Amino acid sequence: MRIVPGILLAVTAVALSACSGGSGGTAATTSSSTAAAPSTSTAPATTTPDRIDCAAGYLAQFTTRQKLAQLLTVGITGAADAENVVRTEQVGGIFVGSWTDPALLADRQIERVKAAARTPLMVTVDEEGGRVSRLRNLIGAAPSARAAAQTVSAEEFYAQSKARGTAMRELGITVDFAPDADVSAQPDDSVIGDRSFSDDPEVVSRYAGAFIRAMRDAGLGAVMKHFPGHGSGSGDSHTGAVRTPPLEQLQGKDLVPFRELVGSGAGVMVGHLDVPGLTTPNVPASISPQVMGLLRQGAGYGAAPFDGPIFTDDLSGMAAITDRMDIEDAVAAALEAGADNALWINTNAVSRVLDRLEQEVREGRLPIQRVDESVLRMARFKGIPLNC
């Protein structure tokens, strides 16, 4: 598979020893003192006497709690906060927000955070350009998606985005929660508004596709959002429940970019959206098995099946979810519904969330096989070679 520069860090000694019989990609080993004992819950399996199953070897390095931690991405305030949550709980990703101390990236403090991880750490940001830009003071400002689509060609936008992606990678970012693939005619300053490239789904597909390609070529992962489409929603999911048009009406507009880009290599972020004809009442898309199934299977909206990572939108700072449940319930519901990665904006509840998830596994509500599948999807998205 493609190895993403800047995402692939040192794969742990256990995983590397498991892969030593294969012919896959290479990676540097970490110190054996940082590798914990293999979990007894998942034993390495061999496909032939001289060929090791690298996926099983990768899984074997984790306890159940550490597997679950790989499925969490949490916002951090700075280097000390990030290093602590990575070292103590081995979360799979951290999120750099507007509240994060810029010295984390500007002064390369991120390197000591990455060094605390036993397996490659995702360092994420939502750098869209326009009004959603966490890094403008470090890499410069960029126009909104709508302004870009109105002023430059898709290829020019690709070149500009690749340059910004390269600058992000050099800061230590590995994943950008962008592009916004919503189709919207909303006013510029509304919840989606100028974050959308256009009210024409083909324009959105063309420019979002150029952005995804630019991030890939710069060595970053991209995550398109907000499935199954926030552009025609009834309001702002930061402030309350949002209802979209019925699924049937989304088919010819809001779902088009996702349908066209589902094979692009990007991850997909699911929004906190109530979708008539798809979601159960009062169960937003981000915790809906029906929405995860629609995306995974593809047939329900005319797309290819999706086997990349599914991320939730923020589960702790948006009223469309927090008015309904606390963070422990939200993360459990999202992973049980079929999401691969739960995102929220602080580290306060990480240990409580993991306690709850371990309970869900013990009691059979979150099957360990599903956890393993998600851990492997996240590993592939990070560029970790699993095919020996």
mmCIF file of C-alpha atoms in Angstrom:
data_model
loop_
_atom_site.group_PDB
_atom_site.id
_atom_site.type_symbol
_atom_site.label_atom_id
_atom_site.label_comp_id
_atom_site.label_asym_id
_atom_site.label_seq_id
_atom_site.Cartn_x
_atom_site.Cartn_y
_atom_site.Cartn_z
ATOM 1 C CA MET A 1 0.000 0.000 0.000
ATOM 2 C CA ARG A 2 1.014 3.656 -0.245
ATOM 3 C CA ILE A 3 3.175 4.834 2.618
ATOM 4 C CA VAL A 4 2.310 8.401 3.571
ATOM 5 C CA PRO A 5 5.422 10.480 4.286
ATOM 6 C CA GLY A 6 5.201 12.266 7.596
ATOM 7 C CA ILE A 7 2.559 9.886 8.937
ATOM 8 C CA LEU A 8 4.659 6.752 9.165
ATOM 9 C CA LEU A 9 6.813 6.907 12.270
ATOM 10 C CA ALA A 10 8.703 4.123 13.981
ATOM 11 C CA VAL A 11 6.567 0.993 14.116
ATOM 12 C CA THR A 12 6.941 -0.811 17.390
ATOM 13 C CA ALA A 13 9.363 -3.659 17.945
ATOM 14 C CA VAL A 14 6.591 -6.219 18.332
ATOM 15 C CA ALA A 15 4.969 -5.332 15.032
ATOM 16 C CA LEU A 16 8.312 -5.252 13.244
ATOM 17 C CA SER A 17 9.355 -8.642 14.535
ATOM 18 C CA ALA A 18 6.025 -9.976 13.332
ATOM 19 C CA CYS A 19 6.646 -8.471 9.901
ATOM 20 C CA SER A 20 10.220 -9.632 9.543
ATOM 21 C CA GLY A 21 9.272 -12.658 7.501
ATOM 22 C CA GLY A 22 7.463 -10.621 4.874
ATOM 23 C CA SER A 23 8.436 -8.358 2.027
ATOM 24 C CA GLY A 24 6.415 -5.281 2.944
ATOM 25 C CA GLY A 25 7.561 -1.722 3.691
ATOM 26 C CA THR A 26 10.394 -0.862 6.029
ATOM 27 C CA ALA A 27 10.399 1.133 9.246
ATOM 28 C CA ALA A 28 12.775 1.959 12.053
ATOM 29 C CA THR A 29 12.477 0.045 15.292
ATOM 30 C CA THR A 30 11.789 1.693 18.600
ATOM 31 C CA SER A 31 13.624 0.925 21.787
ATOM 32 C CA SER A 32 12.514 -2.383 23.228
ATOM 33 C CA SER A 33 12.043 -0.652 26.576
ATOM 34 C CA THR A 34 9.017 1.209 25.195
ATOM 35 C CA ALA A 35 7.201 -1.868 23.921
ATOM 36 C CA ALA A 36 4.691 -3.386 26.296
ATOM 37 C CA ALA A 37 4.064 -7.120 26.467
ATOM 38 C CA PRO A 38 1.749 -8.459 23.786
ATOM 39 C CA SER A 39 -1.915 -8.697 24.656
ATOM 40 C CA THR A 40 -3.221 -12.181 25.308
ATOM 41 C CA SER A 41 -6.520 -11.281 23.646
ATOM 42 C CA THR A 42 -5.169 -11.451 20.096
ATOM 43 C CA ALA A 43 -2.419 -13.924 19.258
ATOM 44 C CA PRO A 44 -0.267 -13.596 16.136
ATOM 45 C CA ALA A 45 -1.329 -15.861 13.299
ATOM 46 C CA THR A 46 0.774 -17.246 10.474
ATOM 47 C CA THR A 47 -0.337 -17.782 6.918
ATOM 48 C CA THR A 48 2.568 -20.102 6.032
ATOM 49 C CA PRO A 49 5.487 -21.421 8.114
ATOM 50 C CA ASP A 50 7.819 -18.758 6.710
ATOM 51 C CA ARG A 51 5.313 -15.915 6.356
ATOM 52 C CA ILE A 52 3.938 -13.952 9.300
ATOM 53 C CA ASP A 53 0.549 -12.213 9.285
ATOM 54 C CA CYS A 54 1.605 -8.612 9.920
ATOM 55 C CA ALA A 55 -1.923 -7.468 10.769
ATOM 56 C CA ALA A 56 -2.131 -10.000 13.592
ATOM 57 C CA GLY A 57 1.366 -9.068 14.693
ATOM 58 C CA TYR A 58 0.425 -5.405 14.798
ATOM 59 C CA LEU A 59 -2.677 -6.125 16.881
ATOM 60 C CA ALA A 60 -0.769 -8.381 19.251
ATOM 61 C CA GLN A 61 1.289 -5.505 20.648
ATOM 62 C CA PHE A 62 -1.787 -3.922 22.257
ATOM 63 C CA THR A 63 -3.876 -4.731 25.287
ATOM 64 C CA THR A 64 -7.613 -4.362 24.762
ATOM 65 C CA ARG A 65 -7.488 -0.926 26.421
ATOM 66 C CA GLN A 66 -4.676 0.172 24.125
ATOM 67 C CA LYS A 67 -6.608 -1.021 21.076
ATOM 68 C CA LEU A 68 -9.562 1.066 22.182
ATOM 69 C CA ALA A 69 -7.283 4.055 22.767
ATOM 70 C CA GLN A 70 -6.122 3.812 19.164
ATOM 71 C CA LEU A 71 -9.689 4.700 18.177
ATOM 72 C CA LEU A 72 -9.682 8.051 20.003
ATOM 73 C CA THR A 73 -8.540 11.486 18.808
ATOM 74 C CA VAL A 74 -8.599 14.191 21.473
ATOM 75 C CA GLY A 75 -7.994 17.925 21.513
ATOM 76 C CA ILE A 76 -4.995 19.090 23.505
ATOM 77 C CA THR A 77 -3.961 22.401 25.083
ATOM 78 C CA GLY A 78 -0.229 22.056 24.464
ATOM 79 C CA ALA A 79 2.783 19.783 24.618
ATOM 80 C CA ALA A 80 2.466 18.763 28.273
ATOM 81 C CA ASP A 81 -1.215 17.861 27.917
ATOM 82 C CA ALA A 82 -0.534 15.952 24.706
ATOM 83 C CA GLU A 83 2.489 14.091 26.026
ATOM 84 C CA ASN A 84 0.635 13.066 29.162
ATOM 85 C CA VAL A 85 -2.400 11.597 27.372
ATOM 86 C CA VAL A 86 -0.239 9.848 24.796
ATOM 87 C CA ARG A 87 2.174 8.389 27.345
ATOM 88 C CA THR A 88 -0.444 7.313 29.878
ATOM 89 C CA GLU A 89 -3.237 6.072 27.613
ATOM 90 C CA GLN A 90 -1.625 5.744 24.161
ATOM 91 C CA VAL A 91 -4.444 7.496 22.307
ATOM 92 C CA GLY A 92 -4.250 7.109 18.554
ATOM 93 C CA GLY A 93 -4.534 10.786 17.701
ATOM 94 C CA ILE A 94 -4.408 14.329 19.014
ATOM 95 C CA PHE A 95 -6.219 17.360 17.646
ATOM 96 C CA VAL A 96 -4.668 20.820 17.338
ATOM 97 C CA GLY A 97 -7.368 23.427 17.871
ATOM 98 C CA SER A 98 -7.549 27.208 18.081
ATOM 99 C CA TRP A 99 -6.979 26.870 21.857
ATOM 100 C CA THR A 100 -3.761 24.831 21.478
ATOM 101 C CA ASP A 101 -0.476 26.537 22.384
ATOM 102 C CA PRO A 102 1.114 27.346 18.997
ATOM 103 C CA ALA A 103 4.555 26.475 20.415
ATOM 104 C CA LEU A 104 3.553 22.808 20.103
ATOM 105 C CA LEU A 105 4.159 23.092 16.371
ATOM 106 C CA ALA A 106 6.181 26.280 16.019
ATOM 107 C CA ASP A 107 8.887 25.112 18.433
ATOM 108 C CA ARG A 108 8.771 21.449 17.359
ATOM 109 C CA GLN A 109 7.514 20.349 20.773
ATOM 110 C CA ILE A 110 5.378 17.875 18.856
ATOM 111 C CA GLU A 111 8.435 15.641 18.426
ATOM 112 C CA ARG A 112 8.546 14.731 22.101
ATOM 113 C CA VAL A 113 4.824 14.001 21.995
ATOM 114 C CA LYS A 114 5.290 11.650 19.059
ATOM 115 C CA ALA A 115 8.187 10.003 20.886
ATOM 116 C CA ALA A 116 5.808 9.071 23.722
ATOM 117 C CA ALA A 117 3.660 6.988 21.353
ATOM 118 C CA ARG A 118 4.370 3.290 20.962
ATOM 119 C CA THR A 119 2.938 3.331 17.442
ATOM 120 C CA PRO A 120 2.567 6.222 14.940
ATOM 121 C CA LEU A 121 0.494 9.068 16.350
ATOM 122 C CA MET A 122 -1.997 11.043 14.269
ATOM 123 C CA VAL A 123 -1.533 14.771 14.672
ATOM 124 C CA THR A 124 -4.702 16.297 13.288
ATOM 125 C CA VAL A 125 -6.085 19.740 12.533
ATOM 126 C CA ASP A 126 -9.069 21.154 10.645
ATOM 127 C CA GLU A 127 -7.289 23.502 8.279
ATOM 128 C CA GLU A 128 -9.833 24.344 5.588
ATOM 129 C CA GLY A 129 -8.794 27.902 4.808
ATOM 130 C CA GLY A 130 -11.059 30.918 5.176
ATOM 131 C CA ARG A 131 -12.595 31.204 8.650
ATOM 132 C CA VAL A 132 -11.704 27.623 9.622
ATOM 133 C CA SER A 133 -7.937 27.938 9.878
ATOM 134 C CA ARG A 134 -5.925 26.930 12.942
ATOM 135 C CA LEU A 135 -2.549 27.481 11.330
ATOM 136 C CA ARG A 136 -2.833 30.843 9.561
ATOM 137 C CA ASN A 137 -0.248 32.388 11.874
ATOM 138 C CA LEU A 138 2.211 29.611 11.044
ATOM 139 C CA ILE A 139 1.632 28.935 7.331
ATOM 140 C CA GLY A 140 -0.313 32.000 6.224
ATOM 141 C CA ALA A 141 -3.948 32.602 5.376
ATOM 142 C CA ALA A 142 -5.869 30.975 2.533
ATOM 143 C CA PRO A 143 -9.190 31.890 0.938
ATOM 144 C CA SER A 144 -12.367 30.056 1.844
ATOM 145 C CA ALA A 145 -13.412 27.069 -0.223
ATOM 146 C CA ARG A 146 -16.133 29.089 -1.940
ATOM 147 C CA ALA A 147 -13.760 31.938 -2.789
ATOM 148 C CA ALA A 148 -11.178 29.488 -4.134
ATOM 149 C CA ALA A 149 -13.701 27.779 -6.406
ATOM 150 C CA GLN A 150 -14.800 31.152 -7.749
ATOM 151 C CA THR A 151 -11.318 32.546 -8.422
ATOM 152 C CA VAL A 152 -8.904 29.748 -9.394
ATOM 153 C CA SER A 153 -9.071 26.566 -11.428
ATOM 154 C CA ALA A 154 -9.135 23.187 -9.726
ATOM 155 C CA GLU A 155 -5.520 22.572 -10.789
ATOM 156 C CA GLU A 156 -4.410 25.926 -9.409
ATOM 157 C CA PHE A 157 -6.220 25.081 -6.191
ATOM 158 C CA TYR A 158 -4.424 21.724 -6.126
ATOM 159 C CA ALA A 159 -1.032 23.450 -6.381
ATOM 160 C CA GLN A 160 -1.874 25.968 -3.658
ATOM 161 C CA SER A 161 -3.223 23.231 -1.389
ATOM 162 C CA LYS A 162 -0.210 21.005 -1.941
ATOM 163 C CA ALA A 163 2.089 23.848 -0.857
ATOM 164 C CA ARG A 164 0.033 24.352 2.290
ATOM 165 C CA GLY A 165 -0.037 20.608 2.924
ATOM 166 C CA THR A 166 3.744 20.475 2.650
ATOM 167 C CA ALA A 167 4.013 23.319 5.172
ATOM 168 C CA MET A 168 1.658 21.466 7.518
ATOM 169 C CA ARG A 169 3.668 18.270 7.236
ATOM 170 C CA GLU A 170 6.852 20.165 8.069
ATOM 171 C CA LEU A 171 5.155 21.405 11.257
ATOM 172 C CA GLY A 172 4.360 17.833 12.267
ATOM 173 C CA ILE A 173 0.715 17.597 11.167
ATOM 174 C CA THR A 174 -0.226 14.226 9.694
ATOM 175 C CA VAL A 175 -3.990 14.492 9.013
ATOM 176 C CA ASP A 176 -6.184 17.407 7.939
ATOM 177 C CA PHE A 177 -9.909 17.187 8.716
ATOM 178 C CA ALA A 178 -10.702 18.710 5.342
ATOM 179 C CA PRO A 179 -12.039 19.235 2.733
ATOM 180 C CA ASP A 180 -15.599 20.233 3.464
ATOM 181 C CA ALA A 181 -17.496 18.233 0.853
ATOM 182 C CA ASP A 182 -20.888 19.718 1.719
ATOM 183 C CA VAL A 183 -22.971 21.193 -1.084
ATOM 184 C CA SER A 184 -24.423 24.497 0.044
ATOM 185 C CA ALA A 185 -25.961 27.749 -1.109
ATOM 186 C CA GLN A 186 -26.051 29.097 2.452
ATOM 187 C CA PRO A 187 -24.793 32.659 3.104
ATOM 188 C CA ASP A 188 -21.039 32.898 3.566
ATOM 189 C CA ASP A 189 -21.157 33.334 7.343
ATOM 190 C CA SER A 190 -23.626 30.517 8.092
ATOM 191 C CA VAL A 191 -22.537 27.218 9.641
ATOM 192 C CA ILE A 192 -21.389 25.774 6.292
ATOM 193 C CA GLY A 193 -21.694 28.780 3.981
ATOM 194 C CA ASP A 194 -18.352 29.661 2.415
ATOM 195 C CA ARG A 195 -16.799 26.480 3.777
ATOM 196 C CA SER A 196 -18.584 24.777 0.868
ATOM 197 C CA PHE A 197 -16.999 25.076 -2.549
ATOM 198 C CA SER A 198 -20.346 25.492 -4.297
ATOM 199 C CA ASP A 199 -24.038 24.712 -4.454
ATOM 200 C CA ASP A 200 -23.185 22.608 -7.531
ATOM 201 C CA PRO A 201 -22.226 19.077 -6.454
ATOM 202 C CA GLU A 202 -19.956 18.599 -9.464
ATOM 203 C CA VAL A 203 -17.949 21.703 -8.553
ATOM 204 C CA VAL A 204 -17.676 20.479 -4.979
ATOM 205 C CA SER A 205 -16.492 17.068 -6.193
ATOM 206 C CA ARG A 206 -13.873 18.606 -8.483
ATOM 207 C CA TYR A 207 -12.356 20.974 -5.908
ATOM 208 C CA ALA A 208 -12.653 18.602 -2.956
ATOM 209 C CA GLY A 209 -10.995 15.936 -5.082
ATOM 210 C CA ALA A 210 -8.162 18.329 -5.913
ATOM 211 C CA PHE A 211 -7.672 19.059 -2.211
ATOM 212 C CA ILE A 212 -7.583 15.366 -1.285
ATOM 213 C CA ARG A 213 -5.042 14.710 -4.029
ATOM 214 C CA ALA A 214 -2.946 17.670 -2.846
ATOM 215 C CA MET A 215 -2.873 16.420 0.755
ATOM 216 C CA ARG A 216 -1.914 12.941 -0.412
ATOM 217 C CA ASP A 217 0.901 14.281 -2.573
ATOM 218 C CA ALA A 218 2.106 16.463 0.310
ATOM 219 C CA GLY A 219 2.213 13.422 2.601
ATOM 220 C CA LEU A 220 -0.923 14.058 4.687
ATOM 221 C CA GLY A 221 -4.154 12.190 5.170
ATOM 222 C CA ALA A 222 -7.366 14.032 4.271
ATOM 223 C CA VAL A 223 -10.821 13.557 5.788
ATOM 224 C CA MET A 224 -13.860 14.791 3.874
ATOM 225 C CA LYS A 225 -16.901 15.953 5.819
ATOM 226 C CA HIS A 226 -19.768 16.002 6.896
ATOM 227 C CA PHE A 227 -21.392 12.779 5.667
ATOM 228 C CA PRO A 228 -24.140 12.419 4.529
ATOM 229 C CA GLY A 229 -24.264 16.186 3.913
ATOM 230 C CA HIS A 230 -24.634 19.234 6.163
ATOM 231 C CA GLY A 231 -25.096 21.798 3.384
ATOM 232 C CA SER A 232 -28.893 21.732 3.388
ATOM 233 C CA GLY A 233 -29.250 21.199 7.143
ATOM 234 C CA SER A 234 -31.751 23.095 9.239
ATOM 235 C CA GLY A 235 -29.216 24.796 11.496
ATOM 236 C CA ASP A 236 -25.868 24.622 13.273
ATOM 237 C CA SER A 237 -24.985 21.352 15.006
ATOM 238 C CA HIS A 238 -22.733 23.329 17.365
ATOM 239 C CA THR A 239 -25.861 24.872 18.910
ATOM 240 C CA GLY A 240 -28.522 22.177 18.593
ATOM 241 C CA ALA A 241 -30.082 19.363 16.611
ATOM 242 C CA VAL A 242 -29.894 19.647 12.829
ATOM 243 C CA ARG A 243 -32.322 18.023 10.440
ATOM 244 C CA THR A 244 -31.413 17.444 6.800
ATOM 245 C CA PRO A 245 -33.792 16.880 3.912
ATOM 246 C CA PRO A 246 -34.919 13.257 3.575
ATOM 247 C CA LEU A 247 -32.392 10.730 2.299
ATOM 248 C CA GLU A 248 -34.144 10.577 -1.070
ATOM 249 C CA GLN A 249 -33.525 14.316 -1.585
ATOM 250 C CA LEU A 250 -29.863 14.016 -0.562
ATOM 251 C CA GLN A 251 -29.192 11.504 -3.320
ATOM 252 C CA GLY A 252 -28.978 13.937 -6.216
ATOM 253 C CA LYS A 253 -27.118 16.714 -4.417
ATOM 254 C CA ASP A 254 -25.574 16.366 -0.957
ATOM 255 C CA LEU A 255 -24.376 12.777 -1.399
ATOM 256 C CA VAL A 256 -22.849 13.318 -4.846
ATOM 257 C CA PRO A 257 -19.349 14.416 -3.711
ATOM 258 C CA PHE A 258 -19.106 11.527 -1.262
ATOM 259 C CA ARG A 259 -20.266 9.119 -3.964
ATOM 260 C CA GLU A 260 -17.635 10.398 -6.373
ATOM 261 C CA LEU A 261 -14.770 10.637 -3.854
ATOM 262 C CA VAL A 262 -15.329 7.565 -1.686
ATOM 263 C CA GLY A 263 -12.448 5.818 -3.463
ATOM 264 C CA SER A 264 -10.036 8.770 -3.219
ATOM 265 C CA GLY A 265 -8.140 7.486 -0.181
ATOM 266 C CA ALA A 266 -9.622 10.126 2.123
ATOM 267 C CA GLY A 267 -11.262 9.290 5.407
ATOM 268 C CA VAL A 268 -14.852 10.357 6.017
ATOM 269 C CA MET A 269 -16.193 12.403 8.940
ATOM 270 C CA VAL A 270 -19.835 11.846 9.856
ATOM 271 C CA GLY A 271 -21.851 14.820 11.100
ATOM 272 C CA HIS A 272 -24.354 15.106 13.950
ATOM 273 C CA LEU A 273 -27.277 15.140 11.543
ATOM 274 C CA ASP A 274 -30.818 13.801 11.801
ATOM 275 C CA VAL A 275 -31.686 12.371 8.377
ATOM 276 C CA PRO A 276 -35.328 11.459 7.740
ATOM 277 C CA GLY A 277 -35.595 8.126 6.006
ATOM 278 C CA LEU A 278 -32.190 7.021 7.312
ATOM 279 C CA THR A 279 -31.545 7.728 10.994
ATOM 280 C CA THR A 280 -33.704 6.607 13.893
ATOM 281 C CA PRO A 281 -35.469 9.616 15.487
ATOM 282 C CA ASN A 282 -33.217 11.412 17.988
ATOM 283 C CA VAL A 283 -30.162 9.367 16.900
ATOM 284 C CA PRO A 284 -27.842 11.632 14.865
ATOM 285 C CA ALA A 285 -25.766 10.289 11.998
ATOM 286 C CA SER A 286 -22.531 10.258 14.029
ATOM 287 C CA ILE A 287 -23.900 7.495 16.273
ATOM 288 C CA SER A 288 -26.250 5.843 13.758
ATOM 289 C CA PRO A 289 -25.644 2.245 12.583
ATOM 290 C CA GLN A 290 -27.791 3.003 9.527
ATOM 291 C CA VAL A 291 -25.511 5.849 8.449
ATOM 292 C CA MET A 292 -22.353 3.800 9.003
ATOM 293 C CA GLY A 293 -23.931 0.968 7.017
ATOM 294 C CA LEU A 294 -24.886 3.303 4.170
ATOM 295 C CA LEU A 295 -21.280 4.474 3.916
ATOM 296 C CA ARG A 296 -19.702 1.042 4.340
ATOM 297 C CA GLN A 297 -21.979 -0.731 1.856
ATOM 298 C CA GLY A 298 -22.371 2.094 -0.637
ATOM 299 C CA ALA A 299 -25.295 0.567 -2.491
ATOM 300 C CA GLY A 300 -27.853 2.714 -0.700
ATOM 301 C CA TYR A 301 -26.505 5.859 -2.383
ATOM 302 C CA GLY A 302 -24.993 4.384 -5.538
ATOM 303 C CA ALA A 303 -21.401 4.357 -4.340
ATOM 304 C CA ALA A 304 -18.660 1.795 -3.995
ATOM 305 C CA PRO A 305 -18.267 0.217 -0.542
ATOM 306 C CA PHE A 306 -16.026 2.249 1.769
ATOM 307 C CA ASP A 307 -13.377 0.491 3.844
ATOM 308 C CA GLY A 308 -11.430 3.548 4.940
ATOM 309 C CA PRO A 309 -11.643 5.150 8.372
ATOM 310 C CA ILE A 310 -14.879 6.708 9.572
ATOM 311 C CA PHE A 311 -14.419 9.604 12.008
ATOM 312 C CA THR A 312 -17.068 11.304 14.106
ATOM 313 C CA ASP A 313 -17.420 15.035 14.301
ATOM 314 C CA ASP A 314 -16.575 16.516 17.727
ATOM 315 C CA LEU A 315 -18.527 14.618 20.380
ATOM 316 C CA SER A 316 -17.959 16.971 23.325
ATOM 317 C CA GLY A 317 -18.414 20.526 22.075
ATOM 318 C CA MET A 318 -21.466 20.381 19.823
ATOM 319 C CA ALA A 319 -24.950 20.603 21.266
ATOM 320 C CA ALA A 320 -26.457 18.311 18.630
ATOM 321 C CA ILE A 321 -24.762 15.486 20.544
ATOM 322 C CA THR A 322 -24.087 16.914 24.041
ATOM 323 C CA ASP A 323 -27.759 17.818 24.583
ATOM 324 C CA ARG A 324 -28.492 14.116 24.197
ATOM 325 C CA MET A 325 -25.681 12.330 26.059
ATOM 326 C CA ASP A 326 -22.403 12.651 27.901
ATOM 327 C CA ILE A 327 -19.027 11.921 26.338
ATOM 328 C CA GLU A 328 -18.774 8.352 27.620
ATOM 329 C CA ASP A 329 -22.151 7.454 26.127
ATOM 330 C CA ALA A 330 -21.403 9.299 22.882
ATOM 331 C CA VAL A 331 -18.067 7.575 22.244
ATOM 332 C CA ALA A 332 -19.497 4.165 23.087
ATOM 333 C CA ALA A 333 -22.503 4.758 20.820
ATOM 334 C CA ALA A 334 -20.321 5.956 17.931
ATOM 335 C CA LEU A 335 -17.946 2.992 18.001
ATOM 336 C CA GLU A 336 -20.777 0.522 18.494
ATOM 337 C CA ALA A 337 -22.561 2.074 15.500
ATOM 338 C CA GLY A 338 -19.513 1.405 13.321
ATOM 339 C CA ALA A 339 -17.300 4.502 13.498
ATOM 340 C CA ASP A 340 -13.560 3.820 13.603
ATOM 341 C CA ASN A 341 -12.455 6.956 15.420
ATOM 342 C CA ALA A 342 -14.176 9.149 18.008
ATOM 343 C CA LEU A 343 -13.109 12.798 18.110
ATOM 344 C CA TRP A 344 -13.551 15.275 20.930
ATOM 345 C CA ILE A 345 -11.827 18.440 22.010
ATOM 346 C CA ASN A 346 -10.146 17.835 25.382
ATOM 347 C CA THR A 347 -8.326 15.161 27.369
ATOM 348 C CA ASN A 348 -10.372 15.398 30.563
ATOM 349 C CA ALA A 349 -12.453 12.266 30.070
ATOM 350 C CA VAL A 350 -10.042 9.945 28.252
ATOM 351 C CA SER A 351 -9.566 7.497 31.117
ATOM 352 C CA ARG A 352 -13.307 7.426 31.912
ATOM 353 C CA VAL A 353 -14.113 6.837 28.258
ATOM 354 C CA LEU A 354 -11.647 3.947 28.076
ATOM 355 C CA ASP A 355 -13.067 2.439 31.278
ATOM 356 C CA ARG A 356 -16.492 2.560 29.670
ATOM 357 C CA LEU A 357 -15.288 1.084 26.379
ATOM 358 C CA GLU A 358 -13.571 -1.795 28.161
ATOM 359 C CA GLN A 359 -16.887 -2.510 29.859
ATOM 360 C CA GLU A 360 -18.677 -2.443 26.486
ATOM 361 C CA VAL A 361 -16.195 -5.022 25.160
ATOM 362 C CA ARG A 362 -16.510 -7.262 28.230
ATOM 363 C CA GLU A 363 -20.293 -7.221 28.014
ATOM 364 C CA GLY A 364 -20.353 -7.917 24.271
ATOM 365 C CA ARG A 365 -21.848 -4.649 23.057
ATOM 366 C CA LEU A 366 -18.606 -3.735 21.274
ATOM 367 C CA PRO A 367 -17.178 -6.948 19.788
ATOM 368 C CA ILE A 368 -13.393 -7.192 19.908
ATOM 369 C CA GLN A 369 -13.406 -8.274 16.256
ATOM 370 C CA ARG A 370 -14.942 -4.923 15.331
ATOM 371 C CA VAL A 371 -12.373 -3.128 17.492
ATOM 372 C CA ASP A 372 -9.577 -4.985 15.690
ATOM 373 C CA GLU A 373 -11.003 -4.047 12.300
ATOM 374 C CA SER A 374 -11.055 -0.385 13.293
ATOM 375 C CA VAL A 375 -7.514 -0.506 14.706
ATOM 376 C CA LEU A 376 -6.294 -1.912 11.402
ATOM 377 C CA ARG A 377 -8.170 0.698 9.369
ATOM 378 C CA MET A 378 -6.556 3.422 11.420
ATOM 379 C CA ALA A 379 -3.133 1.811 10.994
ATOM 380 C CA ARG A 380 -3.513 1.669 7.220
ATOM 381 C CA PHE A 381 -4.633 5.290 7.157
ATOM 382 C CA LYS A 382 -1.464 6.218 9.034
ATOM 383 C CA GLY A 383 0.587 4.384 6.416
ATOM 384 C CA ILE A 384 1.674 1.475 8.608
ATOM 385 C CA PRO A 385 2.609 -1.517 6.381
ATOM 386 C CA LEU A 386 0.455 -4.487 7.315
ATOM 387 C CA ASN A 387 0.787 -6.638 4.193
ATOM 388 C CA CYS A 388 3.989 -8.636 4.530
#
